[in-house]
XYZ file of C-alpha atoms in Angstrom:
265
model
C -0.227 -0.199 -0.085
C 1.239 3.493 -1.151
C 2.111 6.128 1.677
C 0.262 9.002 1.707
C 1.926 12.353 -0.114
C 3.538 14.293 2.848
C 1.769 17.757 3.231
C 5.123 19.605 3.732
C 8.370 18.530 1.907
C 11.809 19.465 3.269
C 15.430 19.402 1.567
C 18.717 21.003 2.015
C 21.127 20.664 -0.909
C 24.866 20.739 -0.861
C 25.090 24.281 -0.935
C 23.032 24.601 2.524
C 19.886 25.895 0.423
C 17.176 24.510 2.616
C 13.754 24.357 0.740
C 10.543 23.899 2.496
C 7.334 23.107 0.301
C 3.726 23.129 1.026
C 2.611 19.928 -0.740
C -1.208 20.008 -1.034
C -1.927 21.294 -4.405
C -5.461 19.887 -4.604
C -6.205 21.768 -1.613
C -4.638 24.982 -2.862
C -1.637 24.296 -0.134
C -4.300 25.281 2.682
C -2.947 24.681 6.273
C -4.549 23.262 9.494
C -3.128 22.536 12.719
C -1.051 19.640 11.831
C 0.518 21.527 9.206
C 1.307 24.461 11.583
C 3.075 22.062 13.823
C 5.022 20.572 11.208
C 6.200 23.845 9.812
C 6.975 25.222 13.228
C 9.145 21.999 13.745
C 10.971 22.438 10.385
C 11.464 26.352 10.945
C 13.231 25.235 14.335
C 15.241 22.680 12.730
C 16.428 24.997 10.232
C 17.305 27.688 12.675
C 19.648 25.144 14.605
C 21.159 23.596 11.406
C 24.556 25.013 10.898
C 25.020 24.118 7.330
C 22.099 26.070 6.267
C 23.022 29.348 4.758
C 19.268 30.331 3.355
C 15.517 28.863 3.306
C 13.311 29.062 0.483
C 9.390 28.606 1.251
C 7.519 27.455 -1.656
C 4.371 25.460 -2.765
C 3.465 22.931 -5.351
C 0.598 23.474 -7.564
C -1.102 26.735 -8.935
C -1.658 28.302 -5.684
C 0.921 29.349 -3.254
C -1.635 29.046 -0.113
C -5.246 29.614 0.307
C -5.153 30.262 3.992
C -6.940 27.945 6.656
C -8.121 24.614 5.725
C -11.944 24.154 5.173
C -12.134 20.893 7.763
C -9.989 22.795 9.975
C -12.280 25.998 10.052
C -15.206 23.292 10.670
C -13.567 21.911 13.705
C -12.759 25.580 14.942
C -16.303 26.660 14.850
C -16.819 23.821 17.469
C -14.169 24.588 19.834
C -14.359 25.978 22.960
C -12.392 29.420 23.798
C -9.742 27.432 25.722
C -9.443 25.318 22.667
C -9.495 28.362 20.270
C -6.807 30.157 22.135
C -4.614 27.487 22.176
C -4.949 26.848 18.317
C -4.511 30.387 17.919
C -1.304 30.198 19.861
C 0.378 27.255 17.906
C -0.299 29.726 14.921
C 1.505 32.551 16.416
C 4.385 30.406 17.494
C 4.986 29.161 13.935
C 4.801 32.642 12.521
C 7.033 34.019 14.883
C 9.524 31.093 14.418
C 9.544 31.871 10.697
C 10.158 35.824 11.228
C 12.688 35.676 13.370
C 14.767 32.713 11.801
C 18.444 33.289 12.158
C 18.864 32.767 8.340
C 17.725 34.654 5.440
C 14.287 33.526 4.103
C 12.847 33.763 0.766
C 9.268 32.990 -0.261
C 8.408 32.031 -3.698
C 4.929 33.177 -4.290
C 2.491 31.920 -7.235
C -0.821 31.857 -7.452
C -3.280 32.603 -4.844
C -2.111 33.664 -1.204
C -4.962 34.372 0.998
C -5.468 34.693 4.545
C -3.016 33.136 6.661
C -0.652 32.932 3.500
C -0.128 36.818 3.382
C 1.519 36.351 7.000
C 3.862 33.795 5.452
C 4.889 36.238 2.958
C 5.219 38.823 5.100
C 7.072 36.690 7.702
C 9.907 36.173 5.190
C 12.943 38.552 4.610
C 12.327 38.237 0.882
C 9.448 37.652 -1.268
C 9.254 37.047 -5.175
C 6.006 36.567 -6.810
C 4.786 36.168 -10.166
C 2.787 38.789 -12.008
C -0.179 36.646 -11.868
C -0.339 35.974 -8.064
C -3.239 37.411 -6.143
C -3.730 38.676 -2.495
C -6.430 38.518 -0.020
C -6.706 39.498 3.586
C -10.101 37.660 3.797
C -10.608 37.138 7.382
C -13.638 39.783 7.681
C -15.306 38.010 4.976
C -15.808 35.086 7.723
C -16.322 37.468 10.577
C -12.906 37.118 11.709
C -9.775 39.334 11.945
C -6.164 38.844 10.783
C -4.933 38.907 14.144
C -1.898 36.544 14.360
C -0.563 37.757 10.889
C -1.135 41.159 12.053
C 2.265 42.227 13.426
C 4.089 40.734 10.290
C 1.745 42.458 7.634
C 1.614 45.724 9.352
C 5.512 45.684 9.432
C 5.643 44.638 5.736
C 3.085 47.220 4.324
C 2.190 49.937 6.924
C -0.471 50.809 9.158
C -2.660 52.790 6.769
C -2.657 50.088 4.123
C -3.301 47.571 6.321
C -6.207 49.346 7.810
C -7.640 49.182 4.279
C -6.930 45.774 3.171
C -7.802 44.439 6.866
C -11.265 45.825 6.501
C -12.222 45.645 2.813
C -10.816 41.969 2.185
C -10.233 43.105 -1.515
C -8.302 40.752 -3.774
C -4.900 42.952 -4.881
C -2.562 42.084 -7.567
C 1.099 41.276 -7.409
C 1.833 44.822 -8.566
C -0.262 46.426 -5.966
C 1.960 44.056 -3.425
C 4.683 45.169 -4.962
C 4.300 48.696 -4.882
C 3.060 47.988 -0.895
C 6.277 46.384 -0.082
C 4.600 42.804 0.640
C 6.288 41.673 -2.460
C 10.206 42.378 -2.934
C 9.671 42.001 -7.049
C 6.978 40.563 -9.283
C 8.250 38.601 -12.335
C 6.735 36.160 -14.801
C 6.382 32.532 -14.341
C 9.234 31.811 -16.359
C 11.734 34.449 -14.672
C 10.682 33.592 -11.034
C 13.332 30.437 -10.358
C 15.943 32.636 -11.672
C 15.539 35.624 -9.696
C 15.417 33.261 -6.528
C 18.820 31.554 -7.820
C 20.346 35.097 -8.319
C 19.099 36.175 -4.527
C 20.830 32.645 -3.254
C 24.135 33.468 -5.367
C 24.281 36.784 -3.682
C 23.700 35.428 0.049
C 26.030 32.353 -0.276
C 28.657 34.838 -1.394
C 28.506 36.511 2.016
C 29.733 35.776 5.353
C 27.383 33.472 7.116
C 27.664 34.982 10.591
C 27.423 38.447 9.162
C 24.275 37.755 7.402
C 22.895 36.158 10.617
C 24.068 39.493 12.545
C 22.480 41.776 9.858
C 19.197 40.328 9.904
C 19.241 40.639 13.807
C 20.294 44.488 13.653
C 17.576 45.337 11.411
C 15.387 43.906 14.572
C 17.132 45.467 16.961
C 17.502 49.035 15.607
C 14.641 49.661 13.443
C 12.464 50.958 16.300
C 15.000 52.505 18.389
C 15.251 56.368 18.593
C 18.311 57.965 16.815
C 20.532 59.171 20.015
C 23.580 58.567 21.755
C 22.717 54.940 23.046
C 21.618 53.678 19.523
C 25.343 55.359 18.211
C 26.950 53.316 20.869
C 25.187 50.040 20.228
C 25.556 50.162 16.500
C 29.415 51.148 16.674
C 29.904 48.293 19.260
C 28.560 45.901 16.753
C 30.832 46.789 14.046
C 33.857 47.012 16.235
C 32.763 43.344 17.316
C 32.327 42.066 13.757
C 35.681 43.507 12.743
C 37.763 41.894 15.323
C 35.455 38.605 14.761
C 37.126 35.505 12.981
C 34.808 35.797 9.865
C 35.693 39.579 9.865
C 39.392 39.087 9.736
C 38.752 36.537 7.245
C 36.435 38.744 5.262
C 38.794 41.627 5.310
C 41.929 39.511 4.632
C 40.269 37.883 1.478
C 39.486 41.388 0.176
C 42.785 42.932 0.356
C 44.590 39.647 -0.796
C 42.124 39.864 -3.495
C 40.941 36.176 -2.976
C 37.922 34.238 -2.354
C 36.600 33.994 1.418
C 36.638 30.537 2.906
C 32.657 30.665 3.114
C 32.179 31.564 -0.758
C 30.379 28.782 -2.603
C 31.649 27.844 -6.229
């Protein structure tokens, strides 16, 4: 008897590129509590795997993700408040794990990205979509709100646009998503893999520790007031980076006009 297809596929190639693939194309990659738990475990594994240099989040089929699975929503409708709270906390943990992953993350988006899928896209550092991809924060159509994804969506597109799309639940295009900042680039279906490969090559040419530190730097600095304390903190970080083993190797490689040890051929 054949085993059922896995809902989430996971692979790490020889370069240290991890690929996480939603694999329910017949359900437009809608997720449920089991998939949320599986994604959380995979993201935590990626975070702890030293050999991973970058992670791609993608999906099989014509849609990136349709949001919540219908059968899961039917079960949620019967849950008590306490059960719903536990369910929401699990989703919040998965999103936070993805958002705070100490590795670069790239979302590859095609077709529909609705509801919670917009949160997945917003949690990634970079999002490349096809020009025909569509987006919708559809929760209010069901009398709900996009609560768990809201911190990441607001961070990606800003408060005022979030107010609009949270309230209207209108579908918007890849072009609009690009202008809003949800997508980093919107390209043709034929171009998307090449665009992502170009980004991977750039990342693999950089110091792994520096990449992680640069990502954390944005989290730590973005909400701080410009002043003496911030200047001191940023000066401390660059001084620490310069005397680190990786910093010394990078500077030496540059001055000696040779590839750094971490560069992948």
